[in-house]
PDB file of C-alpha atoms in Angstrom:
ATOM      1  CA  UNK O  12       9.547  -7.570  15.290  1.00 95.00           C
ATOM      2  CA  UNK O  13       6.642  -5.634  13.887  1.00 97.00           C
ATOM      3  CA  UNK O  14       3.664  -7.666  13.118  1.00 98.00           C
ATOM      4  CA  UNK O  15      -0.131  -7.060  11.374  1.00 98.00           C
ATOM      5  CA  UNK O  16      -2.154  -9.941  11.746  1.00 98.00           C
ATOM      6  CA  UNK O  17      -5.709  -9.598   9.686  1.00 98.00           C
ATOM      7  CA  UNK O  18      -8.551 -11.706  10.159  1.00 98.00           C
ATOM      8  CA  UNK O  19     -12.318 -11.863   9.481  1.00 98.00           C
ATOM      9  CA  UNK O  20     -12.326 -12.182   5.725  1.00 97.00           C
ATOM     10  CA  UNK O  21     -14.383 -14.879   3.754  1.00 97.00           C
ATOM     11  CA  UNK O  22     -17.070 -15.519   1.580  1.00 98.00           C
ATOM     12  CA  UNK O  23     -20.274 -13.379   2.165  1.00 98.00           C
ATOM     13  CA  UNK O  24     -23.480 -12.755  -0.095  1.00 98.00           C
ATOM     14  CA  UNK O  25     -23.744  -9.157  -1.752  1.00 98.00           C
ATOM     15  CA  UNK O  26     -25.442  -6.823   0.699  1.00 98.00           C
ATOM     16  CA  UNK O  27     -24.202  -8.581   3.565  1.00 98.00           C
ATOM     17  CA  UNK O  28     -21.477  -7.477   5.872  1.00 98.00           C
ATOM     18  CA  UNK O  29     -17.987  -8.267   7.346  1.00 98.00           C
ATOM     19  CA  UNK O  30     -15.641  -7.031   9.686  1.00 98.00           C
ATOM     20  CA  UNK O  31     -12.275  -7.419   9.342  1.00 98.00           C
ATOM     21  CA  UNK O  32      -9.814  -7.069  12.214  1.00 98.00           C
ATOM     22  CA  UNK O  33      -5.796  -6.278  12.410  1.00 98.00           C
ATOM     23  CA  UNK O  34      -3.834  -7.373  15.403  1.00 98.00           C
ATOM     24  CA  UNK O  35      -0.757  -5.211  15.681  1.00 98.00           C
ATOM     25  CA  UNK O  36       2.435  -6.476  17.782  1.00 97.00           C
ATOM     26  CA  UNK O  37       5.868  -5.593  18.169  1.00 97.00           C
ATOM     27  CA  UNK O  38       5.127  -1.703  18.505  1.00 96.00           C
ATOM     28  CA  UNK O  39       2.969   1.013  19.913  1.00 93.00           C
ATOM     29  CA  UNK O  40      -0.143   1.311  18.037  1.00 95.00           C
ATOM     30  CA  UNK O  41      -1.296   4.343  19.358  1.00 96.00           C
ATOM     31  CA  UNK O  42       1.546   6.104  18.195  1.00 96.00           C
ATOM     32  CA  UNK O  43       0.776   5.331  14.270  1.00 97.00           C
ATOM     33  CA  UNK O  44      -1.956   6.655  11.668  1.00 98.00           C
ATOM     34  CA  UNK O  45      -3.024   3.309  10.113  1.00 98.00           C
ATOM     35  CA  UNK O  46      -4.646   2.346   6.660  1.00 98.00           C
ATOM     36  CA  UNK O  47      -6.547  -0.588   4.818  1.00 98.00           C
ATOM     37  CA  UNK O  48      -5.402  -1.180   0.908  1.00 98.00           C
ATOM     38  CA  UNK O  49      -7.133  -3.670  -0.813  1.00 98.00           C
ATOM     39  CA  UNK O  50      -6.109  -5.604  -4.121  1.00 98.00           C
ATOM     40  CA  UNK O  51      -8.910  -7.310  -6.414  1.00 98.00           C
ATOM     41  CA  UNK O  52      -7.606 -10.711  -7.674  1.00 97.00           C
ATOM     42  CA  UNK O  53      -4.916 -10.088 -10.751  1.00 96.00           C
ATOM     43  CA  UNK O  54      -5.320  -6.299 -10.123  1.00 97.00           C
ATOM     44  CA  UNK O  55      -3.297  -3.366  -8.613  1.00 97.00           C
ATOM     45  CA  UNK O  56      -3.548  -1.779  -5.160  1.00 98.00           C
ATOM     46  CA  UNK O  57      -6.211   0.495  -4.163  1.00 98.00           C
ATOM     47  CA  UNK O  58      -6.115   2.666  -0.788  1.00 98.00           C
ATOM     48  CA  UNK O  59      -9.595   2.111   1.103  1.00 98.00           C
ATOM     49  CA  UNK O  60      -9.236   4.486   4.566  1.00 98.00           C
ATOM     50  CA  UNK O  61      -7.077   5.574   7.078  1.00 98.00           C
ATOM     51  CA  UNK O  62      -7.310   6.600  10.560  1.00 98.00           C
ATOM     52  CA  UNK O  63      -5.528   8.878  12.655  1.00 97.00           C
ATOM     53  CA  UNK O  64      -3.371   7.570  15.538  1.00 97.00           C
ATOM     54  CA  UNK O  65      -6.010   8.607  18.294  1.00 95.00           C
ATOM     55  CA  UNK O  66      -8.896   7.711  15.823  1.00 95.00           C
ATOM     56  CA  UNK O  67     -10.102  11.293  15.696  1.00 97.00           C
ATOM     57  CA  UNK O  68      -9.526  11.640  11.813  1.00 98.00           C
ATOM     58  CA  UNK O  69     -10.704   9.089   9.454  1.00 98.00           C
ATOM     59  CA  UNK O  70     -10.789   9.388   5.416  1.00 98.00           C
ATOM     60  CA  UNK O  71     -12.583   6.747   2.594  1.00 98.00           C
ATOM     61  CA  UNK O  72     -12.112   6.192  -0.849  1.00 98.00           C
ATOM     62  CA  UNK O  73     -15.017   7.399  -2.654  1.00 97.00           C
ATOM     63  CA  UNK O  74     -15.603   3.582  -3.945  1.00 98.00           C
ATOM     64  CA  UNK O  75     -16.412   2.584  -0.210  1.00 98.00           C
ATOM     65  CA  UNK O  76     -17.711   5.893   1.795  1.00 98.00           C
ATOM     66  CA  UNK O  77     -20.899   5.405   3.414  1.00 98.00           C
ATOM     67  CA  UNK O  78     -20.549   1.339   3.378  1.00 98.00           C
ATOM     68  CA  UNK O  79     -17.170   1.015   5.284  1.00 98.00           C
ATOM     69  CA  UNK O  80     -15.944   2.322   8.761  1.00 98.00           C
ATOM     70  CA  UNK O  81     -12.489   2.034  10.083  1.00 98.00           C
ATOM     71  CA  UNK O  82     -12.084   2.386  13.620  1.00 98.00           C
ATOM     72  CA  UNK O  83      -9.368   1.276  16.035  1.00 98.00           C
ATOM     73  CA  UNK O  84      -8.966   0.092  19.730  1.00 97.00           C
ATOM     74  CA  UNK O  85      -5.516   0.824  20.781  1.00 97.00           C
ATOM     75  CA  UNK O  86      -6.123  -0.594  24.402  1.00 96.00           C
ATOM     76  CA  UNK O  87      -6.415  -3.785  22.350  1.00 97.00           C
ATOM     77  CA  UNK O  88      -3.632  -3.346  19.728  1.00 97.00           C
ATOM     78  CA  UNK O  89      -6.176  -3.977  17.222  1.00 98.00           C
ATOM     79  CA  UNK O  90      -7.413  -1.971  13.742  1.00 98.00           C
ATOM     80  CA  UNK O  91     -10.634  -2.746  12.355  1.00 98.00           C
ATOM     81  CA  UNK O  92     -12.827  -2.284   8.924  1.00 98.00           C
ATOM     82  CA  UNK O  93     -16.423  -2.823   9.127  1.00 98.00           C
ATOM     83  CA  UNK O  94     -17.812  -3.541   5.623  1.00 98.00           C
ATOM     84  CA  UNK O  95     -21.377  -3.277   4.924  1.00 98.00           C
ATOM     85  CA  UNK O  96     -23.815  -3.536   1.822  1.00 98.00           C
ATOM     86  CA  UNK O  97     -20.958  -5.360   0.178  1.00 98.00           C
ATOM     87  CA  UNK O  98     -20.596  -5.666  -3.426  1.00 98.00           C
ATOM     88  CA  UNK O  99     -19.063  -7.955  -6.173  1.00 97.00           C
ATOM     89  CA  UNK O 100     -16.371  -5.264  -6.842  1.00 98.00           C
ATOM     90  CA  UNK O 101     -15.296  -5.246  -3.234  1.00 98.00           C
ATOM     91  CA  UNK O 102     -13.885  -8.673  -3.777  1.00 98.00           C
ATOM     92  CA  UNK O 103     -10.079  -8.372  -2.964  1.00 98.00           C
ATOM     93  CA  UNK O 104      -7.439  -9.248  -0.603  1.00 98.00           C
ATOM     94  CA  UNK O 105      -7.623  -6.428   2.530  1.00 98.00           C
ATOM     95  CA  UNK O 106      -4.426  -5.586   3.907  1.00 98.00           C
ATOM     96  CA  UNK O 107      -3.770  -3.437   7.104  1.00 98.00           C
ATOM     97  CA  UNK O 108      -0.876  -1.284   6.681  1.00 98.00           C
ATOM     98  CA  UNK O 109       1.151   0.821   8.976  1.00 98.00           C
ATOM     99  CA  UNK O 110       2.050   4.514   8.291  1.00 98.00           C
ATOM    100  CA  UNK O 111       5.435   6.026   9.025  1.00 97.00           C
ATOM    101  CA  UNK O 112       6.190   9.509   8.565  1.00 96.00           C
ATOM    102  CA  UNK O 113       9.654  11.919   8.008  1.00 93.00           C
ATOM    103  CA  UNK O 114       9.056  14.336  10.765  1.00 91.00           C
ATOM    104  CA  UNK O 115      11.359  16.936   8.830  1.00 92.00           C
ATOM    105  CA  UNK O 116       9.209  16.902   5.664  1.00 91.00           C
ATOM    106  CA  UNK O 117       6.050  15.355   6.855  1.00 92.00           C
ATOM    107  CA  UNK O 118       6.662  12.461   4.195  1.00 95.00           C
ATOM    108  CA  UNK O 119       4.325   9.750   5.024  1.00 96.00           C
ATOM    109  CA  UNK O 120       4.944   6.235   3.640  1.00 97.00           C
ATOM    110  CA  UNK O 121       3.596   2.395   4.088  1.00 98.00           C
ATOM    111  CA  UNK O 122       6.359   0.771   6.089  1.00 96.00           C
ATOM    112  CA  UNK O 123       4.749  -2.396   7.107  1.00 97.00           C
ATOM    113  CA  UNK O 124       1.965  -4.419   5.717  1.00 98.00           C
ATOM    114  CA  UNK O 125       0.103  -7.459   6.807  1.00 98.00           C
ATOM    115  CA  UNK O 126      -0.349 -10.747   5.479  1.00 98.00           C
ATOM    116  CA  UNK O 127      -3.790  -9.620   3.976  1.00 98.00           C
ATOM    117  CA  UNK O 128      -7.414 -11.350   4.566  1.00 98.00           C
ATOM    118  CA  UNK O 129      -9.363 -12.543   1.404  1.00 98.00           C
ATOM    119  CA  UNK O 130     -13.129 -11.080   0.997  1.00 98.00           C
ATOM    120  CA  UNK O 131     -14.934 -12.524  -1.496  1.00 98.00           C
ATOM    121  CA  UNK O 132     -18.694 -11.119  -2.120  1.00 98.00           C
ATOM    122  CA  UNK O 133     -20.682 -13.588  -4.340  1.00 97.00           C
ATOM    123  CA  UNK O 134     -24.293 -15.185  -4.178  1.00 94.00           C
TER     124      UNK O 134
ATOM    125  CA  UNK D  10      -7.761  12.640  -7.498  1.00 96.00           C
ATOM    126  CA  UNK D  11      -4.090  12.206  -8.376  1.00 98.00           C
ATOM    127  CA  UNK D  12      -3.424   9.461 -11.042  1.00 98.00           C
ATOM    128  CA  UNK D  13      -0.184   7.814 -11.254  1.00 98.00           C
ATOM    129  CA  UNK D  14       0.969   6.452 -14.344  1.00 98.00           C
ATOM    130  CA  UNK D  15       3.511   3.687 -14.544  1.00 98.00           C
ATOM    131  CA  UNK D  16       5.837   2.396 -17.726  1.00 98.00           C
ATOM    132  CA  UNK D  17       6.404   0.074 -18.907  1.00 97.00           C
ATOM    133  CA  UNK D  18       3.500  -2.164 -17.565  1.00 98.00           C
ATOM    134  CA  UNK D  19       5.800  -5.166 -17.967  1.00 97.00           C
ATOM    135  CA  UNK D  20       9.222  -5.814 -18.980  1.00 97.00           C
ATOM    136  CA  UNK D  21      11.480  -8.841 -19.594  1.00 97.00           C
ATOM    137  CA  UNK D  22      15.062  -8.799 -18.220  1.00 96.00           C
ATOM    138  CA  UNK D  23      18.182 -10.884 -17.603  1.00 96.00           C
ATOM    139  CA  UNK D  24      19.949 -11.217 -14.416  1.00 96.00           C
ATOM    140  CA  UNK D  25      22.657  -8.339 -14.168  1.00 96.00           C
ATOM    141  CA  UNK D  26      20.670  -5.802 -16.398  1.00 97.00           C
ATOM    142  CA  UNK D  27      19.995  -2.384 -15.085  1.00 98.00           C
ATOM    143  CA  UNK D  28      16.175  -1.791 -15.141  1.00 98.00           C
ATOM    144  CA  UNK D  29      14.503   1.761 -14.877  1.00 98.00           C
ATOM    145  CA  UNK D  30      10.896   2.180 -14.480  1.00 98.00           C
ATOM    146  CA  UNK D  31       9.114   5.395 -14.558  1.00 98.00           C
ATOM    147  CA  UNK D  32       6.206   6.863 -12.835  1.00 98.00           C
ATOM    148  CA  UNK D  33       4.305  10.134 -13.552  1.00 98.00           C
ATOM    149  CA  UNK D  34       2.117  12.013 -11.371  1.00 98.00           C
ATOM    150  CA  UNK D  35      -1.020  14.006 -12.746  1.00 98.00           C
ATOM    151  CA  UNK D  36       0.078  16.982 -10.756  1.00 98.00           C
ATOM    152  CA  UNK D  37       2.901  17.834  -8.959  1.00 98.00           C
ATOM    153  CA  UNK D  38       3.535  15.881  -5.828  1.00 98.00           C
ATOM    154  CA  UNK D  39       7.153  17.435  -4.505  1.00 97.00           C
ATOM    155  CA  UNK D  40       8.871  14.196  -3.547  1.00 97.00           C
ATOM    156  CA  UNK D  41       5.847  12.746  -1.800  1.00 98.00           C
ATOM    157  CA  UNK D  42       6.495   9.226  -3.646  1.00 98.00           C
ATOM    158  CA  UNK D  43       7.166   5.828  -2.564  1.00 98.00           C
ATOM    159  CA  UNK D  44       7.899   2.561  -4.426  1.00 98.00           C
ATOM    160  CA  UNK D  45       6.952  -1.002  -3.255  1.00 98.00           C
ATOM    161  CA  UNK D  46       7.889  -4.443  -4.773  1.00 98.00           C
ATOM    162  CA  UNK D  47       5.007  -7.249  -4.617  1.00 98.00           C
ATOM    163  CA  UNK D  48       5.835 -10.815  -5.017  1.00 97.00           C
ATOM    164  CA  UNK D  49       2.974 -13.274  -6.406  1.00 95.00           C
ATOM    165  CA  UNK D  50       0.793 -14.377  -3.463  1.00 95.00           C
ATOM    166  CA  UNK D  51       2.892 -11.875  -0.800  1.00 97.00           C
ATOM    167  CA  UNK D  52       2.248  -8.605   0.662  1.00 98.00           C
ATOM    168  CA  UNK D  53       3.702  -5.830  -0.846  1.00 98.00           C
ATOM    169  CA  UNK D  54       7.548  -4.370   0.563  1.00 98.00           C
ATOM    170  CA  UNK D  55       8.305  -0.948   0.832  1.00 98.00           C
ATOM    171  CA  UNK D  56      11.498  -0.287  -1.148  1.00 98.00           C
ATOM    172  CA  UNK D  57      11.765   3.898  -1.539  1.00 98.00           C
ATOM    173  CA  UNK D  58      10.145   6.495   0.501  1.00 98.00           C
ATOM    174  CA  UNK D  59      10.003  10.245  -0.123  1.00 97.00           C
ATOM    175  CA  UNK D  60      11.295   9.482  -3.693  1.00 98.00           C
ATOM    176  CA  UNK D  61      14.538   8.750  -3.055  1.00 98.00           C
ATOM    177  CA  UNK D  62      15.320   7.389   0.661  1.00 97.00           C
ATOM    178  CA  UNK D  63      16.258   3.762   1.078  1.00 98.00           C
ATOM    179  CA  UNK D  64      14.001   1.655   3.246  1.00 97.00           C
ATOM    180  CA  UNK D  65      16.098  -0.027   5.952  1.00 96.00           C
ATOM    181  CA  UNK D  66      17.003  -3.484   4.756  1.00 96.00           C
ATOM    182  CA  UNK D  67      16.684  -3.021   1.116  1.00 98.00           C
ATOM    183  CA  UNK D  68      19.618  -3.694  -1.057  1.00 98.00           C
ATOM    184  CA  UNK D  69      21.349  -0.714  -2.183  1.00 98.00           C
ATOM    185  CA  UNK D  70      20.948  -1.854  -5.818  1.00 98.00           C
ATOM    186  CA  UNK D  71      17.323  -0.184  -5.666  1.00 98.00           C
ATOM    187  CA  UNK D  72      17.511   3.300  -5.862  1.00 98.00           C
ATOM    188  CA  UNK D  73      14.554   6.032  -6.424  1.00 98.00           C
ATOM    189  CA  UNK D  74      15.010   9.679  -8.180  1.00 98.00           C
ATOM    190  CA  UNK D  75      12.654  12.192  -9.219  1.00 98.00           C
ATOM    191  CA  UNK D  76      10.738  15.178  -8.028  1.00 98.00           C
ATOM    192  CA  UNK D  77       7.659  17.142  -8.994  1.00 98.00           C
ATOM    193  CA  UNK D  78       5.883  14.715 -11.563  1.00 98.00           C
ATOM    194  CA  UNK D  79       8.384  12.308 -12.975  1.00 98.00           C
ATOM    195  CA  UNK D  80       9.807   9.963 -11.029  1.00 98.00           C
ATOM    196  CA  UNK D  81      12.301   6.943 -11.397  1.00 98.00           C
ATOM    197  CA  UNK D  82      13.048   3.593  -9.666  1.00 98.00           C
ATOM    198  CA  UNK D  83      16.281   2.088 -10.899  1.00 98.00           C
ATOM    199  CA  UNK D  84      17.518  -1.503 -10.263  1.00 98.00           C
ATOM    200  CA  UNK D  85      21.593  -1.279 -10.991  1.00 98.00           C
ATOM    201  CA  UNK D  86      22.028  -4.977 -11.361  1.00 97.00           C
ATOM    202  CA  UNK D  87      18.964  -6.837 -11.524  1.00 97.00           C
ATOM    203  CA  UNK D  88      19.153 -10.437  -9.111  1.00 96.00           C
ATOM    204  CA  UNK D  89      16.870 -13.307  -9.389  1.00 94.00           C
ATOM    205  CA  UNK D  90      14.939 -12.568  -6.374  1.00 95.00           C
ATOM    206  CA  UNK D  91      14.158  -8.932  -7.992  1.00 96.00           C
ATOM    207  CA  UNK D  92      11.304 -10.714 -10.438  1.00 93.00           C
ATOM    208  CA  UNK D  93       8.281  -9.134  -8.870  1.00 97.00           C
ATOM    209  CA  UNK D  94       5.862  -6.262  -9.785  1.00 98.00           C
ATOM    210  CA  UNK D  95       6.665  -2.644  -8.639  1.00 98.00           C
ATOM    211  CA  UNK D  96       4.039  -0.011  -7.763  1.00 98.00           C
ATOM    212  CA  UNK D  97       4.746   3.781  -7.204  1.00 98.00           C
ATOM    213  CA  UNK D  98       2.393   5.416  -4.847  1.00 98.00           C
ATOM    214  CA  UNK D  99       2.035   9.238  -4.313  1.00 98.00           C
ATOM    215  CA  UNK D 100       1.404  10.410  -0.439  1.00 97.00           C
ATOM    216  CA  UNK D 101       1.188  13.875  -1.386  1.00 97.00           C
ATOM    217  CA  UNK D 102      -2.968  14.147  -0.893  1.00 95.00           C
ATOM    218  CA  UNK D 103      -5.723  12.164  -0.324  1.00 94.00           C
ATOM    219  CA  UNK D 104      -6.988   9.635  -1.637  1.00 97.00           C
ATOM    220  CA  UNK D 105      -3.549   8.223  -1.827  1.00 98.00           C
ATOM    221  CA  UNK D 106      -3.308   6.624  -5.072  1.00 98.00           C
ATOM    222  CA  UNK D 107      -1.027   3.589  -6.596  1.00 98.00           C
ATOM    223  CA  UNK D 108       0.371   3.173 -10.331  1.00 98.00           C
ATOM    224  CA  UNK D 109      -0.739   0.148 -12.224  1.00 98.00           C
ATOM    225  CA  UNK D 110       2.298  -1.606 -11.707  1.00 98.00           C
ATOM    226  CA  UNK D 111       5.249  -2.691 -13.662  1.00 98.00           C
ATOM    227  CA  UNK D 112       5.807  -6.544 -13.935  1.00 98.00           C
ATOM    228  CA  UNK D 113       9.445  -7.717 -14.392  1.00 98.00           C
ATOM    229  CA  UNK D 114       9.837 -10.994 -15.970  1.00 96.00           C
ATOM    230  CA  UNK D 115      12.669 -13.052 -16.531  1.00 87.00           C
ATOM    231  CA  UNK D 116      13.837 -13.023 -20.232  1.00 86.00           C
TER     232      UNK D 116
END
């Protein structure tokens, strides 16, 4: 069965960095675009970044552009999010999410979510 | 950016009730609209994609409708396991955006 398992979260001081990982299993990672979505405590969902199946295209939310980098290693079935210059407002659970597509219409959707990893930015 | 507005932000309902949640996009998004359910402490779970397609394994009491700017998620007969927060999400253009959520509580 499809599984996405995030790791790498923790407590970090403002201005520092963390690298989040997402280990994928149960499917062929290299055939799917992938996303990171976050949720601040008690708040709604916020899309953070995405990466095409081969890593050639990446997009970022304005709130993280220039500070976060999404990447993937398809040979290791792993997705990454390098988070630099962390701020208090980056405190959130970070979810790794798989994107599927309806080929006939190009409609995309998030069909599998990981359990999330908590990043807390605090001095 | 496309703004997604859900209403109501919360509602109280009883088991067996018919529940309707509305989502409005700030511009035309055709049918590129998905619905997710989230229970406390858990990751979201896809219910409906492309406005009206039921995700595999999701009970048929859930349905979605709409196109353009106005969309609806309907639960035909609310079950105890349906008490959760529901989010709409547009996949029409980047940045992908979510509605603020609708919390469905027990009356």
